[in-house]
Short mmCIF file of C-alpha atoms in Angstrom, two decimals:
data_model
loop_
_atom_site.label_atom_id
_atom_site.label_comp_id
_atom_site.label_asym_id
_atom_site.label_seq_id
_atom_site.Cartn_x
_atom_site.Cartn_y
_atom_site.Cartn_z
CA UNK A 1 -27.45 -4.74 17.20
CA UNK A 2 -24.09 -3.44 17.22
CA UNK A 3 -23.39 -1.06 14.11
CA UNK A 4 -20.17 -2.33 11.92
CA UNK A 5 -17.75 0.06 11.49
CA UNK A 6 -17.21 1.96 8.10
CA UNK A 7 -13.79 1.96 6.61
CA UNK A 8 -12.29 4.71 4.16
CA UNK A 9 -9.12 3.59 1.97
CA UNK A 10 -6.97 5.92 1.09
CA UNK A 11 -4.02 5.03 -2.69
CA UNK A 12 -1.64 7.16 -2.37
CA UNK A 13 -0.78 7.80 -5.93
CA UNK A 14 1.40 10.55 -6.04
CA UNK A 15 4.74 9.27 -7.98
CA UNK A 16 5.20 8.07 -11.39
CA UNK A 17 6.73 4.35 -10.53
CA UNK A 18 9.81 5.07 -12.66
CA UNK A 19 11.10 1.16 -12.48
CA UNK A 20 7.79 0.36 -14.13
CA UNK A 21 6.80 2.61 -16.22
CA UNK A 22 5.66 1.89 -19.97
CA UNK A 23 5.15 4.14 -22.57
CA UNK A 24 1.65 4.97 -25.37
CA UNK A 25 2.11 6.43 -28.53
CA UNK A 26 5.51 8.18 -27.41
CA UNK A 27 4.27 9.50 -23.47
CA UNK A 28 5.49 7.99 -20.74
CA UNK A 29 2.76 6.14 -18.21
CA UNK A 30 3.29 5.76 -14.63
CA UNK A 31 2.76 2.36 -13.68
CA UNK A 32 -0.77 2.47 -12.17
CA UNK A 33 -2.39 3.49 -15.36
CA UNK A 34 -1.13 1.01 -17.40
CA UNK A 35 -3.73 -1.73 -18.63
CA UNK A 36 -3.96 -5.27 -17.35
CA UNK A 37 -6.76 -7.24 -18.74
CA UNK A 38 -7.98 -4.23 -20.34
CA UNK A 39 -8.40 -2.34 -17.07
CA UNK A 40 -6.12 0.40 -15.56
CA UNK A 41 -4.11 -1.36 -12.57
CA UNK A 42 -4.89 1.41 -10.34
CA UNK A 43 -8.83 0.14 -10.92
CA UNK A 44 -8.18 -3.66 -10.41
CA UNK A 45 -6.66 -2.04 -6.86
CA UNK A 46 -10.22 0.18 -5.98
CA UNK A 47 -12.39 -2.79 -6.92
CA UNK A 48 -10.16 -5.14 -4.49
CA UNK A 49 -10.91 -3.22 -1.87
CA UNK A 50 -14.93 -1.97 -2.76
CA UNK A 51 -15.44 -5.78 -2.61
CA UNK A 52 -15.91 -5.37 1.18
CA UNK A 53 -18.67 -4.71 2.55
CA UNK A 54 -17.27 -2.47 5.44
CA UNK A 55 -15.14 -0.41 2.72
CA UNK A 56 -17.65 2.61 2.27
CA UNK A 57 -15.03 4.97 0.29
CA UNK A 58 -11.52 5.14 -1.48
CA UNK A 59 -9.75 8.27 -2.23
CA UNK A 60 -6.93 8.39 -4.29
CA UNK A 61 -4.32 11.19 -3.95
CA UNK A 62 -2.77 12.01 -6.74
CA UNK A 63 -0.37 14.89 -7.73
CA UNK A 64 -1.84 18.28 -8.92
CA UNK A 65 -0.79 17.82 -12.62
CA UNK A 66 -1.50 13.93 -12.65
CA UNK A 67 -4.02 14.64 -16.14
CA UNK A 68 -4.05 10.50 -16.14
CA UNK A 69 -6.44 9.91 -13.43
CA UNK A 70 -9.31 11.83 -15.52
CA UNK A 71 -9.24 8.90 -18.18
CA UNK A 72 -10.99 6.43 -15.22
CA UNK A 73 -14.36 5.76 -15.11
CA UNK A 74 -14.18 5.88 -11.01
CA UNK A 75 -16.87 3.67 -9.10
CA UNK A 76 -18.96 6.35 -7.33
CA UNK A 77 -17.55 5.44 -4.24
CA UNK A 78 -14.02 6.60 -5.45
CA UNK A 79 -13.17 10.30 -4.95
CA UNK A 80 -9.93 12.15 -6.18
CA UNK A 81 -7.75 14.01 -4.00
CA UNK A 82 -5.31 16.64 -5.30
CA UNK A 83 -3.13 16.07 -2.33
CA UNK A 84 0.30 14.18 -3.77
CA UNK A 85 3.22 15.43 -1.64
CA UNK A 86 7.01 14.96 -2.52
CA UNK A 87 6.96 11.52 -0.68
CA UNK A 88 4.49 8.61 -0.19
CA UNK A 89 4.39 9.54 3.60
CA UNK A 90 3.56 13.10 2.65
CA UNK A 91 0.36 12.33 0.07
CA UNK A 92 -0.64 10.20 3.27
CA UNK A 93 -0.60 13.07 5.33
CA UNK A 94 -2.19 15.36 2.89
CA UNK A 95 -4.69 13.09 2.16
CA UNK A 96 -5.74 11.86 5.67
CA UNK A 97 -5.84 15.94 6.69
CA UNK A 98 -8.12 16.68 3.71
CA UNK A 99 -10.34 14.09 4.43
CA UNK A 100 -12.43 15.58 6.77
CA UNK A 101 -12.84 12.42 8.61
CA UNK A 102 -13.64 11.90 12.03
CA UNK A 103 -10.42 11.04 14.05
CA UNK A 104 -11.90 7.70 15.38
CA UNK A 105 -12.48 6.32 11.60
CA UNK A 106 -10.74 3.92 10.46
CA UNK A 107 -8.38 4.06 7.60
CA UNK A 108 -7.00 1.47 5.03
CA UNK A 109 -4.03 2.70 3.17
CA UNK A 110 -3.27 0.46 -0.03
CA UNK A 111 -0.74 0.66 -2.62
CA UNK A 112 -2.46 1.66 -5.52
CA UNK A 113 0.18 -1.13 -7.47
CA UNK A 114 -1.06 -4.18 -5.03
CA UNK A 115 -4.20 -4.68 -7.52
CA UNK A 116 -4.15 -8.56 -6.88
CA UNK A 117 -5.02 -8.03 -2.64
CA UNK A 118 -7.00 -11.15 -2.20
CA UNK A 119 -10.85 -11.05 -0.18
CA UNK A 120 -9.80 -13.22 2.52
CA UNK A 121 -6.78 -11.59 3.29
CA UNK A 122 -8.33 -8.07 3.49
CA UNK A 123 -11.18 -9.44 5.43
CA UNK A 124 -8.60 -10.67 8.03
CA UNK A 125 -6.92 -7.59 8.25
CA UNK A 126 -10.49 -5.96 9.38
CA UNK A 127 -11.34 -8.19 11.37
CA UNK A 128 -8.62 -8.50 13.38
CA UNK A 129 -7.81 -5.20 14.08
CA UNK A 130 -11.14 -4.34 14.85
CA UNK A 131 -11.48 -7.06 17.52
CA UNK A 132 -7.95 -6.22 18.98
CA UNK A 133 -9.14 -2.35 18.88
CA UNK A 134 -5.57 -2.08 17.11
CA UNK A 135 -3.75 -1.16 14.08
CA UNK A 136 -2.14 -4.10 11.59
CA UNK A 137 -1.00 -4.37 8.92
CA UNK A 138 -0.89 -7.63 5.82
CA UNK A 139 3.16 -8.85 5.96
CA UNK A 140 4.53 -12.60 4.87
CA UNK A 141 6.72 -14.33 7.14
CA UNK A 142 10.39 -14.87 5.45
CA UNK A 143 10.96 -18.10 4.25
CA UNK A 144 14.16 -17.78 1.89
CA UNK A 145 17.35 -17.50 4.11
CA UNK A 146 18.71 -13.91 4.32
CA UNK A 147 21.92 -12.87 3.21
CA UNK A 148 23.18 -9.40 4.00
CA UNK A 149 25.52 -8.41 1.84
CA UNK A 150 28.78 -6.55 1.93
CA UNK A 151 29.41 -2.75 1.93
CA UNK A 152 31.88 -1.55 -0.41
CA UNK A 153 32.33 -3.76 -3.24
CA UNK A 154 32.05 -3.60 -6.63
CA UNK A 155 29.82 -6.71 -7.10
CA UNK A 156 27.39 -8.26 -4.25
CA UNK A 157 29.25 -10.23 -1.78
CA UNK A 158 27.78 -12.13 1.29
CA UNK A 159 28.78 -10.83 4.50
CA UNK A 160 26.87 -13.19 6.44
CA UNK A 161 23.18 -15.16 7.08
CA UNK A 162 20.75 -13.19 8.58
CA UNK A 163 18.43 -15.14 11.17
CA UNK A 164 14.83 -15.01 9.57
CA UNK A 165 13.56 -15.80 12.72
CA UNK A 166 10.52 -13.25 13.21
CA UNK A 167 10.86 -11.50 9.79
CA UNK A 168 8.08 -10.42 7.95
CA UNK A 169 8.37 -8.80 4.65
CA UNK A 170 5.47 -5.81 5.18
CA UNK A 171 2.70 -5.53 2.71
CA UNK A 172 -0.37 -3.41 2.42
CA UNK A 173 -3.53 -2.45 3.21
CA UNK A 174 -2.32 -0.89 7.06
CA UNK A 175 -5.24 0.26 9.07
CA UNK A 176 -5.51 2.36 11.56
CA UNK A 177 -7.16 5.02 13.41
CA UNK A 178 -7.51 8.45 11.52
CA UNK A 179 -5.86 10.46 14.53
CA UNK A 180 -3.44 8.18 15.53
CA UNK A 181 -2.10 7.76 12.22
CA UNK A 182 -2.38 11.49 10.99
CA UNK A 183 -0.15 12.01 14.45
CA UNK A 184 2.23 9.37 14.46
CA UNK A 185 3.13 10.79 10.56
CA UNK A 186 3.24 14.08 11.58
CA UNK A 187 5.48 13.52 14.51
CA UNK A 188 7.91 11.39 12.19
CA UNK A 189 7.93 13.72 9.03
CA UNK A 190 8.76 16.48 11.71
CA UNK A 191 11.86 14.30 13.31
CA UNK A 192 13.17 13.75 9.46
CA UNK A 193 12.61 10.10 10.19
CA UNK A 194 12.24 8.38 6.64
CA UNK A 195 8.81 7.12 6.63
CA UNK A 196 8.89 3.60 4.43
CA UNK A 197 5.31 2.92 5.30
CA UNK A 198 2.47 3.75 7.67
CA UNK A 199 3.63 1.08 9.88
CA UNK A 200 6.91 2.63 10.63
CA UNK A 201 5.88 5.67 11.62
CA UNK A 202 3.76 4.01 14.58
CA UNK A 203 6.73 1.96 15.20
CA UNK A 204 8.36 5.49 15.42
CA UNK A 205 5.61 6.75 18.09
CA UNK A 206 5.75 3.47 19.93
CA UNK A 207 2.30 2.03 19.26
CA UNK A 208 1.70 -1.36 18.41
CA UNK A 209 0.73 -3.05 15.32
CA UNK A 210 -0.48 -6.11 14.08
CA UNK A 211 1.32 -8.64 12.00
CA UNK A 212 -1.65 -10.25 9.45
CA UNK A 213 -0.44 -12.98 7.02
CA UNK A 214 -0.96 -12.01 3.77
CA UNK A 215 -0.73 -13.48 0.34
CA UNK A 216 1.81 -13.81 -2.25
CA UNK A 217 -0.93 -12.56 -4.86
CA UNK A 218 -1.12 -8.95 -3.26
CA UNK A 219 2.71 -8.44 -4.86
CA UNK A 220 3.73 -4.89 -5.23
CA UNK A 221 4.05 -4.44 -9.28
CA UNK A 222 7.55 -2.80 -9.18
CA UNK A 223 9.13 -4.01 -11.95
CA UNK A 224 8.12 -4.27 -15.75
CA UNK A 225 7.93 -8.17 -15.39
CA UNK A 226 5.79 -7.56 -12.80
CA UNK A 227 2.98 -6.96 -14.98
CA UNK A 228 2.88 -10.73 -16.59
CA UNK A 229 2.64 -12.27 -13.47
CA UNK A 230 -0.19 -9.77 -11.54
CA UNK A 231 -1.99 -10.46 -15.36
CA UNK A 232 -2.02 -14.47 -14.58
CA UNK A 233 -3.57 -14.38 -11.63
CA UNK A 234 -6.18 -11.70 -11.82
#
């Protein structure tokens, strides 16, 4: 019987998601702490991805003065990482060297402010990369038309239509191979490439990765109006 392979996530939760932030009795909380349904966000986010079966850990790196993360009653799966870095690419890194993984594992990195990832959707992601023997990523084809808009003015003007032929808006989880990720981030953090997610720092190294459709649901909470809608839905 072949043995299925064990996944490790990995939330990088290093910043303090200034657009969203909200504030208790006169203190400032970053955005994954805040409550939805009763429930930190940051929680709905570990128990999205514990609901697989082939998710055997989740560690989330936070910064070394983050004092918010001790309020959480973790799952026992769950361990904390002191590893934040200056940039989301950086508490990767951190995290992913700290591990002590081997470098053949695979590992899921998730926004820790994605906290409505749906089952199916993560089970696809799994599933297909592990039958491809590839990394991939969650991403939603573009469906609006795209506008880029004009440098230089004063208020947003179109330049011109952008064709949305083959555009994918990128989402998370990303999986990939300990090693090769670890690598590819090291190598781009190195060339001062800015890192906007895993995913472009393979792109950087010249591996592939796979497109997965994901799900409208698995929204990144960026805003404070976020919050209302991620609270319908959960």
């Amino acid at each position: 019987m072949q043995t299925m392979p064990q996944i490790t996530a990995i939330i990088p939760a290093g910043g303090v998601g200034e657009r969203a932030k909200a504030s208790w009795n006169g203190m400032a909380i970053p955005k994954q702490y805040r409550l939805i349904k009763d429930k930190a966000m940051l929680l709905h986010t570990v128990d999205a991805l514990l609901a697989h079966p082939m998710m055997t850990s989740v560690v989330i790196g936070v910064a070394d003065k983050d004092d918010w993360i001790a309020t959480l009653s973790l799952p026992p799966q769950c361990t904390v990482s002191r590893t934040g870095g200056a940039t989301r690419a950086d508490t990767v890194l951190n995290t992913l060297i700290a591990s002590g993984l081997d470098d053949n594992a695979w590992v899921m990195v998730h926004d820790g402010a994605r906290p409505g990832l749906p089952f199916a959707n993560l089970d696809a992601l799994i599933q297909q990369c592990i039958q491809a023997d590839s990394g991939g990523i969650l991403a939603l084809p573009v469906s609006d038309t795209v506008k880029r808009q004009q440098s230089h003015q004063t208020l947003p003007v179109i330049e011109r239509t952008i064709d949305r032929q083959g555009l994918w808006l990128a989402q998370t989880p990303q999986l990939f191979k300990k090693a090769q990720l670890e690598s590819a981030l090291q190598q781009a953090l190195q060339a001062d490439f800015i890192v906007t997610d895993e995913a472009s720092a393979i792109e950087f190294v010249g591996e592939p990765c796979l497109l997965v459709k994901g799900h409208w649901k698995n929204l990144k909470v960026t805003w404070p109006e976020d919050f209302e809608l991620v609270e319908y839905f959960l």
